[in-house]
């Protein structure tokens, strides 16, 4: 049995994506429809493979377009996205993910396979949920041991 959870174990494999050529207002509508705070920007390599080329967050739109008084109809995702993307590999551990998030000051990380092909996305909420489940298991073990010790007392 493997004890360490990885990015591949906890990532969401259904990812809302955008393309660099997509109009920013269209991307914003997609974010609202899907209730997501970020789109992974990809370039299709083949019908089944897309490589990560950027990330577009609601903050990118608010700060880089709306607050800068840029036209969301004329602006393309590629012009507003973060192109220096931090990605995780499927075998990166939760501790690896937390270190990346802390170091880069981000809350979401696309998960990639070989050749930077998108396989999923992991959020800080996903990590928190996984850690909380592990802590519940620890608490249950402590509780069981305590109950056993009390039952063994004369």
XYZ file of N, CA, C and O in Angstrom:
616
model
N 0.836 -1.185 0.000
C 0.000 0.000 0.000
C 0.884 1.253 0.000
O 1.828 1.361 0.761
N 0.560 2.181 -0.867
C 1.319 3.417 -0.961
C 0.754 4.423 0.032
O -0.452 4.637 0.106
N 1.616 5.065 0.798
C 1.172 5.992 1.835
C 1.125 7.442 1.373
O 0.433 8.255 1.968
N 1.856 7.790 0.329
C 1.957 9.176 -0.098
C 0.985 9.463 -1.232
O 1.024 8.802 -2.267
N 0.130 10.459 -1.027
C -0.766 10.885 -2.096
C 0.001 11.781 -3.060
O 0.872 12.548 -2.658
N -0.359 11.707 -4.329
C 0.316 12.484 -5.352
C -0.658 13.427 -6.063
O -1.878 13.311 -5.896
N -0.101 14.302 -6.866
C -0.920 15.218 -7.669
C -1.867 14.428 -8.561
O -3.033 14.802 -8.733
N -1.383 13.315 -9.106
C -2.229 12.475 -9.948
C -3.395 11.855 -9.199
O -4.454 11.618 -9.769
N -3.194 11.612 -7.896
C -4.261 11.027 -7.074
C -5.376 12.029 -6.777
O -6.542 11.650 -6.688
N -5.012 13.290 -6.575
C -6.009 14.255 -6.082
C -6.451 15.278 -7.122
O -7.386 16.039 -6.862
N -5.821 15.301 -8.288
C -6.186 16.328 -9.268
C -7.546 16.040 -9.888
O -8.000 14.897 -9.928
N -8.168 17.095 -10.357
C -9.409 16.984 -11.124
C -9.004 16.808 -12.583
O -8.246 17.615 -13.122
N -9.488 15.766 -13.213
C -9.085 15.475 -14.587
C -10.030 16.081 -15.611
O -9.797 15.961 -16.822
N -11.058 16.728 -15.144
C -11.933 17.492 -16.039
C -11.534 18.950 -15.866
O -11.802 19.559 -14.827
N -10.863 19.495 -16.874
C -10.276 20.823 -16.787
C -10.946 21.747 -17.795
O -11.104 21.372 -18.967
N -11.327 22.914 -17.346
C -11.868 23.914 -18.256
C -10.690 24.625 -18.906
O -9.835 25.171 -18.204
N -10.664 24.584 -20.236
C -9.511 25.112 -20.960
C -9.897 26.309 -21.827
O -11.076 26.549 -22.092
N -8.882 27.029 -22.253
C -9.033 28.121 -23.208
C -7.875 28.032 -24.184
O -6.896 27.313 -23.946
N -8.004 28.780 -25.254
C -6.947 28.854 -26.258
C -6.434 30.286 -26.316
O -7.196 31.231 -26.068
N -5.171 30.488 -26.646
C -4.614 31.840 -26.675
C -5.376 32.801 -27.587
O -5.458 33.999 -27.305
N -5.977 32.288 -28.647
C -6.684 33.147 -29.605
C -8.110 33.503 -29.179
O -8.760 34.339 -29.814
N -8.596 32.899 -28.116
C -9.967 33.147 -27.646
C -10.111 34.569 -27.130
O -9.211 35.094 -26.477
N -11.242 35.200 -27.428
C -11.517 36.546 -26.913
C -11.668 36.478 -25.398
O -12.232 35.520 -24.860
N -11.161 37.486 -24.724
C -11.170 37.496 -23.262
C -12.585 37.504 -22.695
O -12.851 36.829 -21.702
N -13.507 38.238 -23.311
C -14.876 38.252 -22.800
C -15.515 36.865 -22.903
O -16.265 36.445 -22.033
N -15.168 36.112 -23.949
C -15.660 34.746 -24.093
C -15.078 33.852 -22.991
O -15.781 33.034 -22.392
N -13.813 34.030 -22.696
C -13.170 33.264 -21.622
C -13.809 33.585 -20.274
O -14.050 32.684 -19.464
N -14.116 34.861 -20.031
C -14.751 35.260 -18.773
C -16.136 34.630 -18.644
O -16.519 34.158 -17.572
N -16.893 34.598 -19.739
C -18.209 33.946 -19.705
C -18.073 32.453 -19.413
O -18.855 31.887 -18.648
N -17.066 31.822 -19.999
C -16.819 30.399 -19.758
C -16.514 30.159 -18.279
O -17.017 29.208 -17.679
N -15.706 31.035 -17.683
C -15.390 30.909 -16.256
C -16.659 31.018 -15.420
O -16.844 30.260 -14.465
N -17.524 31.962 -15.770
C -18.766 32.134 -15.022
C -19.683 30.922 -15.189
O -20.229 30.413 -14.209
N -19.836 30.435 -16.419
C -20.702 29.280 -16.681
C -20.241 28.032 -15.944
O -21.050 27.261 -15.442
N -18.929 27.828 -15.869
C -18.372 26.634 -15.238
C -18.049 26.838 -13.762
O -17.584 25.910 -13.103
N -18.254 28.057 -13.256
C -17.951 28.388 -11.856
C -16.510 28.040 -11.498
O -16.251 27.368 -10.500
N -15.584 28.493 -12.322
C -14.167 28.270 -12.067
C -13.446 29.612 -12.019
O -13.865 30.575 -12.645
N -12.371 29.663 -11.269
C -11.592 30.885 -11.135
C -10.381 30.921 -12.031
O -9.611 31.873 -12.013
N -10.229 29.864 -12.838
C -9.056 29.823 -13.708
C -9.310 28.904 -14.891
O -10.049 27.932 -14.782
N -8.712 29.269 -15.999
C -8.730 28.436 -17.201
C -7.287 28.056 -17.511
O -6.390 28.898 -17.431
N -7.078 26.801 -17.850
C -5.754 26.387 -18.295
C -5.720 26.648 -19.803
O -6.590 26.193 -20.540
N -4.735 27.418 -20.217
C -4.618 27.780 -21.626
C -3.728 26.744 -22.303
O -2.622 26.470 -21.834
N -4.248 26.169 -23.388
C -3.552 25.083 -24.060
C -3.396 25.339 -25.548
O -4.105 26.147 -26.132
N -2.475 24.601 -26.098
C -2.298 24.536 -27.541
C -2.459 23.071 -27.896
O -1.804 22.203 -27.299
N -3.325 22.778 -28.848
C -3.541 21.387 -29.234
C -2.369 20.878 -30.053
O -1.937 21.523 -30.998
N -1.862 19.718 -29.646
C -0.787 19.059 -30.370
C -1.397 18.025 -31.314
O -0.970 17.857 -32.441
N -2.416 17.352 -30.805
C -3.171 16.383 -31.598
C -4.596 16.384 -31.057
O -4.906 17.100 -30.104
N -5.416 15.564 -31.628
C -6.823 15.502 -31.205
C -6.969 15.135 -29.732
O -7.867 15.592 -29.045
N -6.050 14.322 -29.223
C -6.134 13.839 -27.847
C -5.137 14.483 -26.894
O -5.126 14.155 -25.714
N -4.270 15.351 -27.406
C -3.230 15.928 -26.552
C -3.187 17.445 -26.672
O -3.194 17.983 -27.777
N -3.131 18.094 -25.513
C -2.993 19.548 -25.457
C -1.864 19.891 -24.508
O -1.783 19.323 -23.415
N -1.009 20.810 -24.934
C 0.087 21.220 -24.058
C -0.280 22.522 -23.363
O -0.910 23.397 -23.933
N 0.140 22.640 -22.107
C -0.118 23.828 -21.307
C 0.807 24.949 -21.775
O 2.023 24.788 -21.811
N 0.190 26.101 -22.129
C 0.982 27.269 -22.531
C 0.724 28.478 -21.634
O 1.410 29.489 -21.739
N -0.282 28.363 -20.760
C -0.577 29.475 -19.871
C -1.716 29.156 -18.925
O -2.321 28.084 -18.990
N -1.988 30.122 -18.054
C -3.116 30.046 -17.131
C -3.763 31.425 -17.113
O -3.064 32.441 -17.069
N -5.074 31.452 -17.165
C -5.819 32.706 -17.072
C -6.701 32.640 -15.833
O -7.537 31.748 -15.720
N -6.495 33.561 -14.903
C -7.287 33.582 -13.669
C -8.253 34.764 -13.691
O -8.084 35.710 -14.470
N -9.226 34.691 -12.808
C -10.149 35.812 -12.663
C -9.388 37.070 -12.248
O -9.715 38.179 -12.656
N -8.332 36.903 -11.498
C -7.495 38.035 -11.097
C -6.764 38.649 -12.299
O -6.639 39.868 -12.391
N -6.295 37.806 -13.220
C -5.667 38.319 -14.443
C -6.645 39.225 -15.200
O -6.265 40.285 -15.712
N -7.892 38.807 -15.259
C -8.906 39.589 -15.968
C -9.201 40.880 -15.217
O -9.220 41.968 -15.808
N -9.418 40.767 -13.902
C -9.765 41.955 -13.111
C -8.646 42.991 -13.093
O -8.874 44.178 -13.317
N -7.428 42.537 -12.832
C -6.311 43.473 -12.681
C -5.683 43.883 -14.009
O -5.335 45.035 -14.206
N -5.532 42.930 -14.902
C -4.816 43.210 -16.142
C -5.663 43.766 -17.261
O -5.140 44.347 -18.206
N -6.981 43.598 -17.158
C -7.841 44.066 -18.244
C -8.841 45.104 -17.734
O -8.828 46.247 -18.174
N -9.680 44.719 -16.793
C -10.721 45.634 -16.310
C -10.112 46.858 -15.630
O -10.409 47.998 -15.996
N -9.223 46.642 -14.664
C -8.617 47.775 -13.945
C -7.710 48.607 -14.839
O -7.518 49.798 -14.602
N -7.159 47.992 -15.885
C -6.296 48.719 -16.820
C -7.111 49.365 -17.940
O -6.540 49.951 -18.857
N -8.430 49.225 -17.857
C -9.350 49.828 -18.826
C -9.073 49.361 -20.255
O -9.145 50.134 -21.200
N -8.749 48.063 -20.396
C -8.543 47.473 -21.718
C -9.864 46.900 -22.217
O -10.720 46.505 -21.439
N -10.029 46.803 -23.504
C -11.243 46.286 -24.133
C -11.238 44.754 -24.094
O -10.420 44.114 -24.752
N -12.161 44.180 -23.322
C -12.224 42.720 -23.172
C -12.645 42.031 -24.466
O -12.341 40.858 -24.666
N -13.349 42.750 -25.358
C -13.745 42.164 -26.647
C -12.550 42.061 -27.584
O -12.436 41.114 -28.342
N -11.659 43.021 -27.530
C -10.505 43.060 -28.434
C -9.292 42.315 -27.868
O -8.405 41.923 -28.622
N -9.263 42.122 -26.564
C -8.124 41.453 -25.932
C -8.267 39.945 -26.071
O -9.353 39.395 -25.895
N -7.194 39.285 -26.359
C -7.171 37.829 -26.494
C -6.625 37.205 -25.209
O -5.855 37.834 -24.478
N -7.016 35.977 -24.959
C -6.539 35.247 -23.782
C -5.009 35.256 -23.740
O -4.404 35.474 -22.693
N -4.378 35.053 -24.877
C -2.923 35.030 -24.944
C -2.273 36.328 -24.503
O -1.120 36.331 -24.066
N -3.016 37.443 -24.600
C -2.484 38.740 -24.185
C -2.634 38.983 -22.681
O -1.945 39.837 -22.130
N -3.545 38.253 -22.024
C -3.827 38.492 -20.610
C -3.373 37.355 -19.695
O -3.265 37.539 -18.492
N -3.092 36.202 -20.271
C -2.750 35.027 -19.457
C -1.360 35.156 -18.848
O -0.543 35.956 -19.276
N -1.140 34.332 -17.838
C 0.189 34.166 -17.274
C 0.854 33.066 -18.089
O 0.363 31.931 -18.124
N 1.947 33.400 -18.759
C 2.584 32.401 -19.617
C 3.718 31.652 -18.916
O 4.127 30.584 -19.359
N 4.191 32.196 -17.806
C 5.210 31.484 -17.023
C 4.458 30.599 -16.017
O 4.211 30.987 -14.880
N 4.082 29.419 -16.485
C 3.189 28.543 -15.729
C 3.972 27.553 -14.877
O 4.906 26.922 -15.353
N 3.545 27.436 -13.626
C 4.069 26.402 -12.745
C 3.187 25.178 -12.957
O 1.965 25.262 -12.836
N 3.796 24.060 -13.313
C 3.040 22.823 -13.493
C 3.590 21.755 -12.552
O 4.733 21.832 -12.116
N 2.738 20.793 -12.265
C 3.136 19.656 -11.431
C 3.112 18.397 -12.287
O 2.355 18.314 -13.261
N 3.922 17.453 -11.908
C 3.884 16.132 -12.535
C 2.912 15.262 -11.732
O 2.668 15.509 -10.557
N 2.402 14.235 -12.355
C 1.443 13.363 -11.679
C 2.023 12.711 -10.434
O 1.293 12.428 -9.489
N 3.327 12.489 -10.409
C 3.929 11.811 -9.261
C 4.454 12.769 -8.195
O 5.031 12.338 -7.200
N 4.229 14.073 -8.350
C 4.603 15.023 -7.295
C 3.722 14.791 -6.068
O 2.512 14.564 -6.190
N 4.325 14.841 -4.888
C 3.579 14.600 -3.648
C 2.825 15.852 -3.209
O 3.055 16.948 -3.731
N 1.971 15.673 -2.221
C 1.247 16.812 -1.652
C 2.233 17.834 -1.098
O 2.036 19.040 -1.273
N 3.288 17.369 -0.458
C 4.300 18.305 0.050
C 4.976 19.063 -1.085
O 5.251 20.262 -0.967
N 5.224 18.388 -2.210
C 5.775 19.067 -3.393
C 4.817 20.154 -3.869
O 5.227 21.278 -4.182
N 3.529 19.811 -3.941
C 2.512 20.772 -4.399
C 2.462 21.990 -3.489
O 2.430 23.137 -3.966
N 2.448 21.748 -2.178
C 2.401 22.857 -1.227
C 3.637 23.748 -1.342
O 3.532 24.977 -1.274
N 4.784 23.138 -1.546
C 6.016 23.923 -1.711
C 5.937 24.784 -2.967
O 6.309 25.964 -2.950
N 5.436 24.216 -4.067
C 5.293 24.982 -5.311
C 4.321 26.142 -5.134
O 4.580 27.258 -5.592
N 3.191 25.871 -4.481
C 2.176 26.901 -4.263
C 2.728 28.028 -3.389
O 2.534 29.204 -3.679
N 3.424 27.652 -2.339
C 3.983 28.644 -1.421
C 5.061 29.471 -2.118
O 5.046 30.698 -2.069
N 5.970 28.813 -2.789
C 7.085 29.489 -3.460
C 6.591 30.427 -4.566
O 7.097 31.532 -4.725
N 5.578 29.994 -5.313
C 5.086 30.776 -6.446
C 3.895 31.666 -6.100
O 3.416 32.403 -6.960
N 3.395 31.557 -4.859
C 2.246 32.342 -4.401
C 1.020 32.133 -5.295
O 0.392 33.084 -5.756
N 0.706 30.846 -5.527
C -0.435 30.484 -6.358
C -1.308 29.472 -5.627
O -0.878 28.858 -4.656
N -2.545 29.307 -6.119
C -3.507 28.398 -5.493
C -3.922 27.247 -6.397
O -4.626 26.349 -5.981
N -3.513 27.308 -7.667
C -3.920 26.290 -8.637
C -2.709 25.893 -9.478
O -1.951 26.758 -9.898
N -2.583 24.591 -9.751
C -1.454 24.118 -10.552
C -1.956 23.090 -11.570
O -2.526 22.064 -11.177
N -1.735 23.351 -12.851
C -2.042 22.314 -13.842
C -1.118 21.115 -13.625
O 0.052 21.273 -13.259
N -1.664 19.931 -13.841
C -0.894 18.700 -13.711
C -0.650 18.177 -15.122
O -1.580 18.082 -15.931
N 0.611 17.865 -15.395
C 0.975 17.433 -16.740
C 1.625 16.058 -16.723
O 2.197 15.628 -15.733
N 1.509 15.417 -17.857
C 2.176 14.147 -18.077
C 3.406 14.381 -18.938
O 3.925 15.504 -19.000
N 3.834 13.355 -19.633
C 5.000 13.498 -20.512
C 4.779 14.593 -21.560
O 3.667 14.808 -22.023
N 5.844 15.295 -21.908
C 5.847 16.352 -22.924
C 4.903 17.508 -22.578
O 4.363 18.155 -23.460
N 4.677 17.734 -21.278
C 3.855 18.855 -20.807
C 2.389 18.755 -21.245
O 1.690 19.754 -21.365
N 1.907 17.543 -21.508
C 0.517 17.328 -21.908
C -0.381 17.446 -20.680
O -0.122 16.841 -19.640
N -1.433 18.231 -20.789
C -2.368 18.468 -19.681
C -3.113 17.190 -19.313
O -3.677 16.530 -20.181
N -3.099 16.862 -18.001
C -3.870 15.712 -17.518
C -4.867 16.105 -16.432
O -5.806 15.362 -16.151
N -4.684 17.266 -15.796
C -5.601 17.670 -14.738
C -5.177 18.987 -14.122
O -4.257 19.651 -14.595
N -5.869 19.346 -13.053
C -5.534 20.548 -12.290
C -5.751 20.245 -10.815
O -6.676 19.509 -10.449
N -4.870 20.769 -9.987
C -5.009 20.592 -8.541
C -5.056 21.981 -7.909
O -4.320 22.883 -8.310
N -5.965 22.143 -6.964
C -6.125 23.422 -6.275
C -5.728 23.276 -4.815
O -5.646 22.156 -4.288
N -5.528 24.402 -4.174
C -5.225 24.384 -2.748
C -6.364 23.716 -1.981
O -6.121 22.986 -1.021
N -7.599 23.909 -2.416
C -8.743 23.246 -1.782
C -8.637 21.723 -1.891
O -8.981 20.995 -0.950
N -8.173 21.220 -3.054
C -7.993 19.771 -3.230
C -6.968 19.235 -2.237
O -7.154 18.176 -1.640
N -5.872 19.969 -2.080
C -4.822 19.567 -1.142
C -5.368 19.572 0.281
O -5.158 18.621 1.041
N -6.086 20.628 0.646
C -6.657 20.728 1.988
C -7.606 19.575 2.271
O -7.562 18.973 3.345
N -8.434 19.233 1.307
C -9.374 18.127 1.491
C -8.629 16.802 1.698
O -8.982 16.010 2.570
N -7.585 16.568 0.913
C -6.804 15.326 1.061
C -6.123 15.261 2.420
O -6.136 14.217 3.078
N -5.544 16.376 2.851
C -4.882 16.414 4.155
C -5.904 16.227 5.277
O -5.649 15.508 6.250
N -7.074 16.837 5.135
C -8.129 16.690 6.151
C -8.565 15.228 6.274
O -8.778 14.730 7.388
N -8.678 14.528 5.147
C -9.044 13.108 5.190
C -7.966 12.286 5.890
O -8.277 11.391 6.679
N -6.711 12.626 5.645
C -5.629 11.914 6.318
C -5.651 12.209 7.818
O -5.423 11.317 8.633
N -5.929 13.441 8.196
C -6.001 13.808 9.611
C -7.176 13.099 10.294
O -7.063 12.702 11.459
N -8.293 12.932 9.585
C -9.420 12.190 10.153
C -9.020 10.744 10.420
O -9.414 10.165 11.436
N -8.243 10.156 9.524
C -7.777 8.784 9.718
C -6.854 8.697 10.931
O -6.938 7.751 11.719
N -5.996 9.693 11.109
C -5.110 9.738 12.283
C -5.955 9.861 13.557
O -5.729 9.144 14.545
N -6.939 10.762 13.537
C -7.797 10.958 14.709
C -8.561 9.675 15.050
O -8.711 9.322 16.226
N -9.045 8.960 14.033
C -9.757 7.704 14.266
C -8.832 6.655 14.891
O -9.237 5.914 15.797
N -7.575 6.617 14.424
C -6.620 5.667 14.991
C -6.319 5.998 16.447
O -6.265 5.105 17.303
N -6.149 7.276 16.758
C -5.886 7.708 18.134
C -7.085 7.371 19.016
O -6.935 6.848 20.123
N -8.278 7.642 18.512
C -9.496 7.371 19.272
C -9.654 5.874 19.545
O -9.993 5.470 20.665
N -9.383 5.054 18.547
C -9.493 3.598 18.722
C -8.483 3.097 19.748
O -8.813 2.261 20.609
N -7.271 3.606 19.676
C -6.237 3.180 20.632
C -6.603 3.607 22.046
O -6.427 2.837 23.000
N -7.117 4.824 22.188
C -7.515 5.320 23.508
C -8.651 4.482 24.081
O -8.639 4.111 25.257
N -9.641 4.157 23.239
C -10.759 3.317 23.688
C -10.272 1.942 24.113
O -10.720 1.396 25.127
N -9.336 1.391 23.351
C -8.787 0.070 23.680
C -8.043 0.109 25.003
O -8.173 -0.798 25.842
N -7.262 1.172 25.205
C -6.498 1.309 26.471
C -7.431 1.468 27.656
O -7.194 0.889 28.720
N -8.523 2.230 27.498
C -9.476 2.405 28.596
C -10.193 1.097 28.926
O -10.430 0.804 30.092
N -10.522 0.327 27.901
C -11.217 -0.945 28.103
C -10.299 -1.943 28.801
O -10.787 -2.819 29.537
N -9.017 -1.813 28.616
C -8.058 -2.753 29.213
C -7.780 -2.436 30.679
O -7.204 -3.258 31.395
N -8.173 -1.250 31.133
C -7.930 -0.869 32.542
C -8.834 -1.676 33.473
O -9.978 -1.952 33.149
N -8.317 -2.007 34.662
C -9.129 -2.761 35.620
C -10.262 -1.945 36.219
O -10.359 -0.815 36.267
